[in-house]
XYZ file of C-alpha atoms in Angstrom:
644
model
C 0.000 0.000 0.000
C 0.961 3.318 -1.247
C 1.242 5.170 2.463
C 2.685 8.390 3.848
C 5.884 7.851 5.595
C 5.740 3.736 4.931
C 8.586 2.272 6.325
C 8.890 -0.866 3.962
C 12.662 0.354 2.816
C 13.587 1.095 6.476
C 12.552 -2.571 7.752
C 16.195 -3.955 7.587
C 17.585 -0.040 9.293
C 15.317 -0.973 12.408
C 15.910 -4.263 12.818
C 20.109 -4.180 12.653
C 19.577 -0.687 15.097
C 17.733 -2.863 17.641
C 19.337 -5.962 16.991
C 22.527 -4.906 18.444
C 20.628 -4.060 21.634
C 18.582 -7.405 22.500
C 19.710 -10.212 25.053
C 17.275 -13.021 24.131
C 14.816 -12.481 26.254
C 12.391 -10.046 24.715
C 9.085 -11.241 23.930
C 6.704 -8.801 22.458
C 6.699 -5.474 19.694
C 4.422 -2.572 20.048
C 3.942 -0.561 17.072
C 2.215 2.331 18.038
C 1.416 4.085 14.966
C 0.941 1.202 12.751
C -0.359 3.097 9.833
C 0.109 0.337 6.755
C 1.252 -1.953 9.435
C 4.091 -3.094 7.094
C 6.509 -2.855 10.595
C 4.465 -5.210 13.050
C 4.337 -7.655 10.240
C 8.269 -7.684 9.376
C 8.475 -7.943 13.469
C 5.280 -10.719 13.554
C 7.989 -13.505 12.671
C 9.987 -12.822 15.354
C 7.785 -11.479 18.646
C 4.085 -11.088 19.687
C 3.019 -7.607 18.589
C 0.521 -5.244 18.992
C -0.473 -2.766 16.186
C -2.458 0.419 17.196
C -3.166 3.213 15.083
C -6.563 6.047 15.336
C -7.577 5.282 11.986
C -9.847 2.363 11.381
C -8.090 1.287 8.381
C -5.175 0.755 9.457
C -6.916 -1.474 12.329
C -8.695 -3.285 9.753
C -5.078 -4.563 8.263
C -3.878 -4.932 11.635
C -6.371 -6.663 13.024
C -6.823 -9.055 9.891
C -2.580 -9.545 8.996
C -1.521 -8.596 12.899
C -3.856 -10.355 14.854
C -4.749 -13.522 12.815
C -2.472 -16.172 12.836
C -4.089 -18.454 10.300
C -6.455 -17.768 7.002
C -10.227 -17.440 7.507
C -11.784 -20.398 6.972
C -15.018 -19.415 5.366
C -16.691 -22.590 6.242
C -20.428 -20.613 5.973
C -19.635 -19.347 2.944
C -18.825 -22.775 1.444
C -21.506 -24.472 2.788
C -23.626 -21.594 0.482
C -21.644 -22.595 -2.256
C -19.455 -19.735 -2.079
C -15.795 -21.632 -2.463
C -13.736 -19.028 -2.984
C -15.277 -15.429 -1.818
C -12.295 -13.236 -3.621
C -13.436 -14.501 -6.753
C -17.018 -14.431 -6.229
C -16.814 -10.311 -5.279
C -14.560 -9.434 -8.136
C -16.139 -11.215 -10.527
C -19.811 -10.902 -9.945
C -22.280 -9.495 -13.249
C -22.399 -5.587 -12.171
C -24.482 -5.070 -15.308
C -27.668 -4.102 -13.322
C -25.427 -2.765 -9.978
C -27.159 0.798 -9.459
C -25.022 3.690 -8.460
C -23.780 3.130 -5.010
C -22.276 5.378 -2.425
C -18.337 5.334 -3.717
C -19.760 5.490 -7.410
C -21.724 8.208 -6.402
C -19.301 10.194 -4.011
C -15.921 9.104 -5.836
C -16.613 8.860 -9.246
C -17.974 10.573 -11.964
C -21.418 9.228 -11.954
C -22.243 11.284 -8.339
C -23.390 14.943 -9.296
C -19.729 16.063 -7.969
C -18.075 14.037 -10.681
C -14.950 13.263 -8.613
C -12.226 11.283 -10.131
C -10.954 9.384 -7.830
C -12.080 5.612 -9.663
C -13.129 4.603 -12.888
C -16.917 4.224 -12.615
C -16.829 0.401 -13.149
C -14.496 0.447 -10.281
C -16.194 2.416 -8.197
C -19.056 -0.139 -8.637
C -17.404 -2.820 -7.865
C -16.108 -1.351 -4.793
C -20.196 -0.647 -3.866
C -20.576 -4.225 -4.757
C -17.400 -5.485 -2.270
C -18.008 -4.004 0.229
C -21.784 -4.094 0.598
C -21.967 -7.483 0.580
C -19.284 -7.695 3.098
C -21.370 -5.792 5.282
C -24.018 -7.819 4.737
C -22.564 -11.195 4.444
C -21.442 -9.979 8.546
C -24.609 -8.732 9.276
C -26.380 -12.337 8.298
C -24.076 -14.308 10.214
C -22.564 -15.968 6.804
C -18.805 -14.662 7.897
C -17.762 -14.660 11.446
C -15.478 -11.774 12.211
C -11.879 -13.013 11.688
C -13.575 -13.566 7.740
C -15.060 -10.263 7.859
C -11.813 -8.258 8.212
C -9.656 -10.915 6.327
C -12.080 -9.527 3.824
C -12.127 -6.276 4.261
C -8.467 -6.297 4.314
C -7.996 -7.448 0.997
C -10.764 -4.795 -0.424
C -8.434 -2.101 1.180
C -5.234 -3.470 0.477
C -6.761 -3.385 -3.220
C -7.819 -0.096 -4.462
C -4.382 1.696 -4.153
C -3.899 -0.313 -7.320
C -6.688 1.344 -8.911
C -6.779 5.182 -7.900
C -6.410 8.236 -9.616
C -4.285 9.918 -6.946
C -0.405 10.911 -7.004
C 0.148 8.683 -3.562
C -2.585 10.214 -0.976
C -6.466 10.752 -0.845
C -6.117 14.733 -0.454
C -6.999 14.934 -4.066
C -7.347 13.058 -7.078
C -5.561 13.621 -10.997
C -7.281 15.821 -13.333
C -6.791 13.042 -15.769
C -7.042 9.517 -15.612
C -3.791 7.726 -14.579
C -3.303 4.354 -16.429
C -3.863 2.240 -13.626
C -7.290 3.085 -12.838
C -8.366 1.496 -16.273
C -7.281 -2.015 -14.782
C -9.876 -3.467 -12.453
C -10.431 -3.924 -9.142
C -8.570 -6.994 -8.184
C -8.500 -8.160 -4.044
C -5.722 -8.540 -2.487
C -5.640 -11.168 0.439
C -2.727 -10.642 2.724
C -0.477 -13.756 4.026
C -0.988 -14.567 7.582
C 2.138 -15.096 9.573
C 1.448 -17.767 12.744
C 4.007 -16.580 15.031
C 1.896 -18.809 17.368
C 1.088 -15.969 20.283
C -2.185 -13.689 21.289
C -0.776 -10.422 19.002
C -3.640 -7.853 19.068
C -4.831 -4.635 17.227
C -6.059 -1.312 18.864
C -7.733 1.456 17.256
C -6.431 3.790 20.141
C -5.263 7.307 21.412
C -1.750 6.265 21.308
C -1.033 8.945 24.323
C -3.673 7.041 25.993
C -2.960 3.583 25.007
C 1.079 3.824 26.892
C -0.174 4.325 30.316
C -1.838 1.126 30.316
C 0.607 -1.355 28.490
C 4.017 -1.949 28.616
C 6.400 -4.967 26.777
C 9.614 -5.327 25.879
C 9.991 -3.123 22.505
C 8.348 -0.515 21.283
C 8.423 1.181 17.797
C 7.482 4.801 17.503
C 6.464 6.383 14.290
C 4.501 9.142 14.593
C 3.536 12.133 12.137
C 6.498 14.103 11.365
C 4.519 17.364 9.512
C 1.921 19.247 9.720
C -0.152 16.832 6.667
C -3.268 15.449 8.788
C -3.539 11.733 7.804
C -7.457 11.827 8.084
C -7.962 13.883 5.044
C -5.361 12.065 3.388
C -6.868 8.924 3.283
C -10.498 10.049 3.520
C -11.610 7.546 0.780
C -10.119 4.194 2.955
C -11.235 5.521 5.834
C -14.557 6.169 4.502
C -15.410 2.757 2.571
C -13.777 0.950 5.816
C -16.116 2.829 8.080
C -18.854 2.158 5.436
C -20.542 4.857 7.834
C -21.533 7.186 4.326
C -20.991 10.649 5.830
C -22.144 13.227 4.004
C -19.147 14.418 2.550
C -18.201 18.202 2.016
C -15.793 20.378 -0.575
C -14.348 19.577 -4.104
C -12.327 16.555 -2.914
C -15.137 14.872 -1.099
C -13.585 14.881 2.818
C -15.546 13.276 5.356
C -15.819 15.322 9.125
C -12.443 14.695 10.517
C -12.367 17.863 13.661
C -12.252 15.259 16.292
C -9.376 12.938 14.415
C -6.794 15.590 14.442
C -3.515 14.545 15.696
C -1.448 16.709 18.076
C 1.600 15.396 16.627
C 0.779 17.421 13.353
C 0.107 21.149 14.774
C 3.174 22.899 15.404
C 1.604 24.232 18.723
C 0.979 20.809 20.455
C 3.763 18.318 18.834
C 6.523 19.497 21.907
C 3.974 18.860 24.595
C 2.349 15.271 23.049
C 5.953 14.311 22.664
C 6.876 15.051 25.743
C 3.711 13.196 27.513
C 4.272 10.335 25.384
C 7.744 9.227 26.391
C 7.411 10.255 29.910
C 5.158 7.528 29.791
C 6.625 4.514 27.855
C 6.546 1.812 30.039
C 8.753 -0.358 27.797
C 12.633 -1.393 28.185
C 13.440 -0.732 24.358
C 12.402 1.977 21.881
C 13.172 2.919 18.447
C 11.838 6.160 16.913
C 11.492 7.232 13.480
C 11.659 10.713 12.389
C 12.932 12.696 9.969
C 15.394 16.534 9.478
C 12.395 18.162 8.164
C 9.848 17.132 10.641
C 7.742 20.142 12.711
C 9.617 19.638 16.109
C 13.300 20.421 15.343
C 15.458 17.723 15.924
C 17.215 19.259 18.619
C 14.040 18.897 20.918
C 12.746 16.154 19.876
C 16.553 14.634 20.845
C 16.740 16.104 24.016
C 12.767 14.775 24.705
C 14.531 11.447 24.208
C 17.633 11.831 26.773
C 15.174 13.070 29.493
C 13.504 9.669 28.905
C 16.435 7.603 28.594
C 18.359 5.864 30.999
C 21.582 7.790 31.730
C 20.734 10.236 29.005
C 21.979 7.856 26.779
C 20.278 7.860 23.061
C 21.528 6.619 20.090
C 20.683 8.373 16.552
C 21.467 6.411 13.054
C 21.005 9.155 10.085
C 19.497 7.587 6.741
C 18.816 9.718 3.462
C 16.000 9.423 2.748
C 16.170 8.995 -1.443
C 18.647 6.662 -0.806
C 17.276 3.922 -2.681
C 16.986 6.412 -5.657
C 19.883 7.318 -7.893
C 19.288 10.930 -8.287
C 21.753 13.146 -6.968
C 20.661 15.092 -4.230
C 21.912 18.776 -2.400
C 23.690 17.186 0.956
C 23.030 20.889 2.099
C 19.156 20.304 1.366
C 19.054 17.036 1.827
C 16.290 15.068 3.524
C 17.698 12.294 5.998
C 15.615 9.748 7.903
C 16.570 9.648 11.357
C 16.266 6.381 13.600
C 16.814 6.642 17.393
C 16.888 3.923 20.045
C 17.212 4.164 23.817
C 16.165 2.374 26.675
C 13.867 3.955 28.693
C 14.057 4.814 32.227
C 10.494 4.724 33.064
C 10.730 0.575 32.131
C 9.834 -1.353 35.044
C 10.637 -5.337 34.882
C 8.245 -6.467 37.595
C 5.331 -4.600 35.226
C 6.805 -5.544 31.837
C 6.655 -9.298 32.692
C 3.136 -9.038 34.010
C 1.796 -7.320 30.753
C 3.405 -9.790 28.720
C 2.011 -12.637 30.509
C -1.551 -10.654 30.446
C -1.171 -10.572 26.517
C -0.579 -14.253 26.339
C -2.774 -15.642 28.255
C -6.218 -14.348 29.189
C -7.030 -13.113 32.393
C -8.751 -15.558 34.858
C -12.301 -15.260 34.080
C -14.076 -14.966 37.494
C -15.019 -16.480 40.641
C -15.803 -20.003 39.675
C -13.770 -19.928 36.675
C -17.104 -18.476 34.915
C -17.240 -15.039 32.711
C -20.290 -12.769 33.839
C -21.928 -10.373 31.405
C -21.335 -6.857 31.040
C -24.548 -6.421 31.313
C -26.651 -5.749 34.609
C -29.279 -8.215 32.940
C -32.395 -9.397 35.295
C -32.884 -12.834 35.150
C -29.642 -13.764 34.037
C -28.266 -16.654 34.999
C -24.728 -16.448 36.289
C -25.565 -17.476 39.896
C -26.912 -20.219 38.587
C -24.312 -21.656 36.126
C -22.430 -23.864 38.882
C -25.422 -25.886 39.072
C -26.470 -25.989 35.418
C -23.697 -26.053 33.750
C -22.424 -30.073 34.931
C -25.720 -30.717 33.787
C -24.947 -30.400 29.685
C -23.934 -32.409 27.833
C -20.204 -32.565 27.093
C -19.953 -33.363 23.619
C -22.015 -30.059 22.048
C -21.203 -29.161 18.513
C -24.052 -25.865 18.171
C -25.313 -24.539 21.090
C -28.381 -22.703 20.690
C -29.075 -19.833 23.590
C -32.740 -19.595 22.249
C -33.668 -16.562 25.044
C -30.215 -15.361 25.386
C -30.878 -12.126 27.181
C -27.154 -11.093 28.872
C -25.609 -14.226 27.022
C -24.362 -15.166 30.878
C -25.337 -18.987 29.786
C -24.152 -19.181 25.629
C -20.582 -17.580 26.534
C -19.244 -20.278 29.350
C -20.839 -23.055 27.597
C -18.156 -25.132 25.168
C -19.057 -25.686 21.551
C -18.309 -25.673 18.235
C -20.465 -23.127 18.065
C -22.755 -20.684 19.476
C -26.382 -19.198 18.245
C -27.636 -16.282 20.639
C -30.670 -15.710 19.757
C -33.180 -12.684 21.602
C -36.352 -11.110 20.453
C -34.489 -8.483 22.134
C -32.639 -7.184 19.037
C -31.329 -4.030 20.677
C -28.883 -6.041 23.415
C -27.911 -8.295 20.147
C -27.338 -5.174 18.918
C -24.942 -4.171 21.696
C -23.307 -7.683 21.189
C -22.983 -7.671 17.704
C -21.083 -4.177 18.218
C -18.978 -5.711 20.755
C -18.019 -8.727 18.501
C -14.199 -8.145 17.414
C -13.569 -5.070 18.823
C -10.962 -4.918 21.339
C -11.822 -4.077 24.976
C -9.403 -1.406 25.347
C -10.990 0.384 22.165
C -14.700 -0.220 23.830
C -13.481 0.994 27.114
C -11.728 4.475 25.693
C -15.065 4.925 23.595
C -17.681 4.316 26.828
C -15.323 6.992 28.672
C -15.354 9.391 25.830
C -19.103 9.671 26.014
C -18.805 9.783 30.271
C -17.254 12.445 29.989
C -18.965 14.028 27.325
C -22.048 14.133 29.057
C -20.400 14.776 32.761
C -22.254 11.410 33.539
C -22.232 10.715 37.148
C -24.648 9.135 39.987
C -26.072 12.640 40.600
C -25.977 14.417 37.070
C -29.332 13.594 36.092
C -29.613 16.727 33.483
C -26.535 14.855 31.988
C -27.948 11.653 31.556
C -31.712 13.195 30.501
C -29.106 14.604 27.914
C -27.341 11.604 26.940
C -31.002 9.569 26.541
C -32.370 12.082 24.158
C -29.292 12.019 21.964
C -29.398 8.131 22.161
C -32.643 8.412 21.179
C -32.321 11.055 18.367
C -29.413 8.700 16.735
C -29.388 4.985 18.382
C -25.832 3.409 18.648
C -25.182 -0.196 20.798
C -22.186 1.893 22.398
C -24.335 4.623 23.217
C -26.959 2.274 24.656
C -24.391 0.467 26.716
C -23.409 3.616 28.314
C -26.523 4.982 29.048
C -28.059 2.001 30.819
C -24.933 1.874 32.833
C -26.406 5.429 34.619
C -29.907 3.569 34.630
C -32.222 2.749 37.003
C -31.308 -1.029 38.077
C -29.512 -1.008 34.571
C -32.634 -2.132 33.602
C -33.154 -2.116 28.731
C -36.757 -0.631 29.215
C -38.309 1.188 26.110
C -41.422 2.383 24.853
C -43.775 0.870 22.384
C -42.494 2.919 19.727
C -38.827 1.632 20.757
C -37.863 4.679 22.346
C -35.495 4.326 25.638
C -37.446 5.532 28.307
C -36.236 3.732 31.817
C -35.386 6.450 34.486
C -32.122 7.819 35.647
C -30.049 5.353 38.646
C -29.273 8.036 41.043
C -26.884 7.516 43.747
C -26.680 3.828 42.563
C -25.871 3.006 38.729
C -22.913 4.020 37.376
C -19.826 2.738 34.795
C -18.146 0.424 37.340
C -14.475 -1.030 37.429
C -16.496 -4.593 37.759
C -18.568 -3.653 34.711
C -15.834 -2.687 33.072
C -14.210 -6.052 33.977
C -16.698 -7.771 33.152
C -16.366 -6.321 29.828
C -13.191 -6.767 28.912
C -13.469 -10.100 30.075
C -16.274 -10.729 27.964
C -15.393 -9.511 24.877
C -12.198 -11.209 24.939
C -14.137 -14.528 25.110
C -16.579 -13.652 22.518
C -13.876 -13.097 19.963
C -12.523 -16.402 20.264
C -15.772 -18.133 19.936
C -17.611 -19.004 16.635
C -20.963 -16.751 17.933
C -24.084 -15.191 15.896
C -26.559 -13.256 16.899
C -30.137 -13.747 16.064
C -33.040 -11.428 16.964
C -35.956 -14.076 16.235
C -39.014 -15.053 17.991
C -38.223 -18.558 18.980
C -40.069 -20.621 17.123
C -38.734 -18.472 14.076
C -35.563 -18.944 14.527
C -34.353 -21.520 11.789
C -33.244 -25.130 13.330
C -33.240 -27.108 10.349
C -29.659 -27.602 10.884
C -29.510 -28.710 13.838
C -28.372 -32.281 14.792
C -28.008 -34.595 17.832
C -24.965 -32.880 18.383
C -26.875 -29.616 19.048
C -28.078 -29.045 22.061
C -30.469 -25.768 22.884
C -30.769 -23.990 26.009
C -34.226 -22.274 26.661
C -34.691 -19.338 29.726
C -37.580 -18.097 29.066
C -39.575 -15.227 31.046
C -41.060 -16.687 33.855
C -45.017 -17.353 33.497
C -45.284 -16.871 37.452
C -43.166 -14.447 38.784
C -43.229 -10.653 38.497
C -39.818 -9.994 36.382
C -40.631 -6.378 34.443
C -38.706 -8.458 31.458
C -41.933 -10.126 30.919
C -44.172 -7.076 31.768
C -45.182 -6.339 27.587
C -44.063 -2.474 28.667
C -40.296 -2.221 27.572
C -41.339 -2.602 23.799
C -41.402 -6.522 23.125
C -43.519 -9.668 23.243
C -45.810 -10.009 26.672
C -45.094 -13.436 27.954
C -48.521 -15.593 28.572
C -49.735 -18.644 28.718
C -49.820 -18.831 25.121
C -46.205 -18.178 24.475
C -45.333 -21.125 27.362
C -47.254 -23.599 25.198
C -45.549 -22.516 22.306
C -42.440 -23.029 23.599
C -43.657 -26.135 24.726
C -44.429 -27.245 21.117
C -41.167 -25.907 20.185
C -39.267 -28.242 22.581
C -41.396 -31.259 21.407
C -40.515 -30.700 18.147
C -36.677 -30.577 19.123
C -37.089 -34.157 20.876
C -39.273 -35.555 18.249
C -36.032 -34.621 15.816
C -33.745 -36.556 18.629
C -31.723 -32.790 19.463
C -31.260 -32.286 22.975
C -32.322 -28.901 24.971
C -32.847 -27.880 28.347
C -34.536 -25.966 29.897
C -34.942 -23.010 32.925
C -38.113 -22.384 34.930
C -40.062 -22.072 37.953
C -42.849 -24.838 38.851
C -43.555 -22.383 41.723
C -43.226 -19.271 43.370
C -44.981 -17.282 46.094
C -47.589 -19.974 46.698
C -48.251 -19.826 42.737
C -48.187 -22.800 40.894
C -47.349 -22.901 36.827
C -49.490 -25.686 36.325
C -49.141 -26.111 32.215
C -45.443 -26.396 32.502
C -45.891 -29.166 35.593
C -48.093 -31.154 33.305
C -45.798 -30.606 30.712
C -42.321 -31.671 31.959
C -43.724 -34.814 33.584
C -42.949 -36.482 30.357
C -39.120 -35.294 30.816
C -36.230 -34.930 33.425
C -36.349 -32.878 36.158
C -33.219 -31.338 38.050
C -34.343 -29.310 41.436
C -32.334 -26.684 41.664
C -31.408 -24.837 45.226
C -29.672 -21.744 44.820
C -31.665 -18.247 45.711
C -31.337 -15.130 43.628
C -31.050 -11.848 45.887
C -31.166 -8.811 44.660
C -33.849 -8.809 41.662
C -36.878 -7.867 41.275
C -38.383 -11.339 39.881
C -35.851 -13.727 42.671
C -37.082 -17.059 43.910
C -35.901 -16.410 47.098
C -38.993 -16.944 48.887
C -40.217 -19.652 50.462
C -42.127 -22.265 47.784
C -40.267 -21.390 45.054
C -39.183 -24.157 42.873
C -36.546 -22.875 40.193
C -35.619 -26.657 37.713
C -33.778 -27.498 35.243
C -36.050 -29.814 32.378
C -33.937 -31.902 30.041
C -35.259 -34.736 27.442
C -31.934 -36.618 28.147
């Protein structure tokens, strides 16, 4: 890829500078501005590495050639008859493709006529990358398959634009290689074996909570804002279709500016950033004509290195070129490496073994859901759990609510399926993001909003902009400030539940929970469904399935079950249904399970008594506290029903 400041000709420059420097023992690589990422994957061979970079597509290479370690196997897609997706997107019939949002923005069929592709191009980048998002959306790629994807889409139409090198603005005239067509480009996938990881991240942020053994600095070196310079990537990676503004099509980029580019900040976000480098090595790229002279920049560096000791390797910077160049005006790449005096080993070795491994998941060995989900049933997996069976190859969650029960169970797979399609909405969000990226973005809109226990004009705020323009992020945040973090919303799916004061708020366990979470889900094979249960479609399912139902209880006084937060009132009539729908599963020899109350508060559910007389019945002792539909009082009966 054709990128600003690459550093594919400097590859063999760093690694002989840091070579010389290494015992043995280091483990990991940080890049920190990954950019094309072509330095984290010249390091992947040799260390576990981390690629972070603010714009998304850059973490869409990383995070499909950094963080995979094998090829996508596109199992869904073959069992659709889809053998070989490249080749199905860039050869698909476009004869009857109507103008899309690249042809129409970036080409000269939009009223703007921009030249940045060939129409037929710019179709079948409409084409690509639509049915990306929609092969995601359906479930048909997991998300290791959707970047992989992606990836190769991005990595692709450098080949086939009409610009000089950057997105700031395209040729008057067309270029030669914009009459060849789009061709994808899949990357290879280095397995180095280890947990590497990609962050889409404030790197001045992202320092003061990791550390490692080497870190690789390259940040902007002039005042050329890399946002408007790759607008178009960004843009079709994002597939969020701003409306876009001026002759050369930019998308809104005031909140993406980086601090390293403006003259008036670059002293000051150097100067925070290696006062806070928590790593033993670092090598720094930078150049004689960046903004901050190289004078400060150097003496940044000794402040930050042990002893004061920094060492600087001077590279020209056409010197792969044979023109003859000025030395007097020459422009020289400069490398530096030190060792940093704010490296602590007790730390370093902690991180590393927190990369590697993930962190323990909770009491019980269980993962809990980020969400504050009523009628969940974490409490309760100790004693259902032992009860499934052990050779599952699709679990179905059919009423998977917080997903408490779907992520601690082991299969090959894993269906969550709620009518509930706002939390699957949440979870689909969450689904290959990294938790660090989730966390920065819940605090960004804390703060935004001065959210607090007691800032109820804030959060009255926060629900009408939710409201006004619903994001899963936003929705996560908000019912973190809720009343008992309860999803309530009106019939017209508006969120209406009341502010939490002096009681819901952001927690450090719900934001452990979260991370812990999320790191699970994105090493599962997990959709999300939003169908009614007997909708959803099971005609795939074997005697190696196995489906879990926890459905709202008939007899108890849970508001999930109340018809007033915008979804299906649970009656009698849906308990026979599900009834039915559980017959039918046995009748077909798949096994389920499932949760409910025979009584409660001297109330008896006498249609599901009748009904799981024909099964097996596990009595189940624990108590819920705390929730407004527990079983904690005396008579209740909470069982477990299984036709095995």
């Amino acid at each position: 890829m054709r990128f600003i400041g690459g550093k594919s000709n400097l590859l063999k420059d760093i690694d002989t500078l840091l070579n010389k420097h290494l015992d043995g023992t280091e483990l990991t690589f940080t890049d920190l501005f990954g950019g094309s990422n072509v330095v984290g994957q010249y390091f992947k061979s040799k260390f576990q590495v981390t690629s972070n970079d603010m714009m998304y597509f850059s973490y869409v290479i990383a995070r499909a050639t950094i963080q995979l370690n094998k090829i996508p196997s596109f199992n869904r897609l073959k069992r659709m008859g889809v053998y070989d997706p490249f080749q199905y997107l860039q050869s698909a019939n476009l004869s009857d493709q109507p103008v899309g949002y690249v042809a129409k923005n970036f080409s000269p069929l939009g009223p703007a006529r921009r030249m940045y592709f060939q129409p037929e191009n710019a179709k079948r980048i409409d084409y690509v990358r639509e049915t990306i998002e929609d092969w995601h959306s359906k479930h048909f790629v997991n998300s290791d398959e959707y970047y992989y994807l992606l990836d190769s889409l991005i990595e692709g139409i450098p080949f086939i634009s009409n610009i000089t090198g950057t997105y700031g603005a395209y040729l008057k005239h067309w270029d030669k290689r914009t009459y060849k067509p789009l061709q994808l480009v899949p990357n290879e996938i280095i397995n180095n074996h280890a947990t590497n990881m990609a962050f889409q991240s404030d790197s001045l942020q992202l320092v003061k909570k990791k550390s490692g053994d080497i870190v690789y600095i390259d940040p902007p070196y002039n005042s050329r804002q890399y946002a408007p310079n790759y607008h178009v990537l960004e843009t079709i990676a994002r597939w969020d279709k701003p409306v876009l503004m001026g002759v050369t099509g930019q998308r809104p980029t005031d909140d993406e500016k980086s601090t390293f580019s403006m003259k008036r900040s670059v002293k000051a976000s150097m100067e925070k950033l290696f006062s806070n480098l928590h790593y033993k090595h670092v090598v720094v790229s930078y150049s004689t004509d960046g903004i901050l002279p190289v004078t400060e920049l150097r003496a940044i560096l000794k402040d930050n290195a042990v002893n004061g000791e920094v060492e600087m390797v001077s590279i020209p910077y056409r010197k792969y070129k044979s023109k003859i160049i000025n030395p007097k005006t020459e422009v020289k790449e400069l490398l530096f490496y030190f060792k940093s005096k704010h490296y602590q080993i007790a730390k370093a070795k902690n991180q590393s073994k927190k990369i590697i491994a993930s962190e323990p998941a909770s009491s019980g060995g269980y993962i809990k859901s980020p969400l504050n989900y009523i009628g969940g049933k974490y409490k309760l997996l100790p004693q259902i759990l032992p009860l499934f069976p052990k050779d599952i190859d699709t679990f179905v969650d059919l009423f998977s609510g917080g997903g408490n029960v779907g992520i601690n169970v082991k299969s090959n797979r894993v269906i969550f399926n709620d009518i509930n399609s706002k939390i699957n909405g949440l979870f689909r969000y969450f689904q290959g993001k990294n938790p660090d990226q989730l966390i920065s973005e819940i605090n960004a809109r804390i703060e935004k909003y001065h959210l607090s226990k007691t800032n109820q004009k804030g959060f009255q705020e926060y629900r009408n902009a939710y409201n006004c323009n619903p994001m899963p992020i936003d929705l996560y945040t908000l019912v973190a400030y809720s009343f008992n973090y309860q999803f309530r919303f009106n019939n017209n799916l508006k969120y209406n539940n009341p502010f939490g004061r002096n009681r819901s708020h952001f927690s450090k366990q719900m934001e452990s929970n979260l991370r812990r979470f999320v790191r699970r889900l994105n090493e599962i094979d997990a959709i999300f469904t939003d169908c009614y249960f007997n909708k959803l479609n099971i005609s795939d399912l074997t005697y190696k399935s196995f489906v879990y139902a926890d459905p709202p209880y008939l007899i108890t006084t849970g508001s999930y079950n109340d018809g007033n937060r915008g979804f299906v009132n649970w009656t009698e009539r849906q308990d026979q249904e599900l009834f039915q729908f559980l017959d039918n599963l046995s009748d077909r020899g798949v096994r389920f399970a499932l949760s409910n109350v025979m009584e409660h508060k001297g109330r008896k559910n006498d249609l599901l008594i009748e009904w799981a007389a024909k099964y097996h019945i596990h009595y189940l002792d624990y108590s819920y506290s705390n929730a407004s539909h527990n079983t904690k009082h005396a008579g209740s009966c909470e069982v477990l029903i299984t036709n095995y």
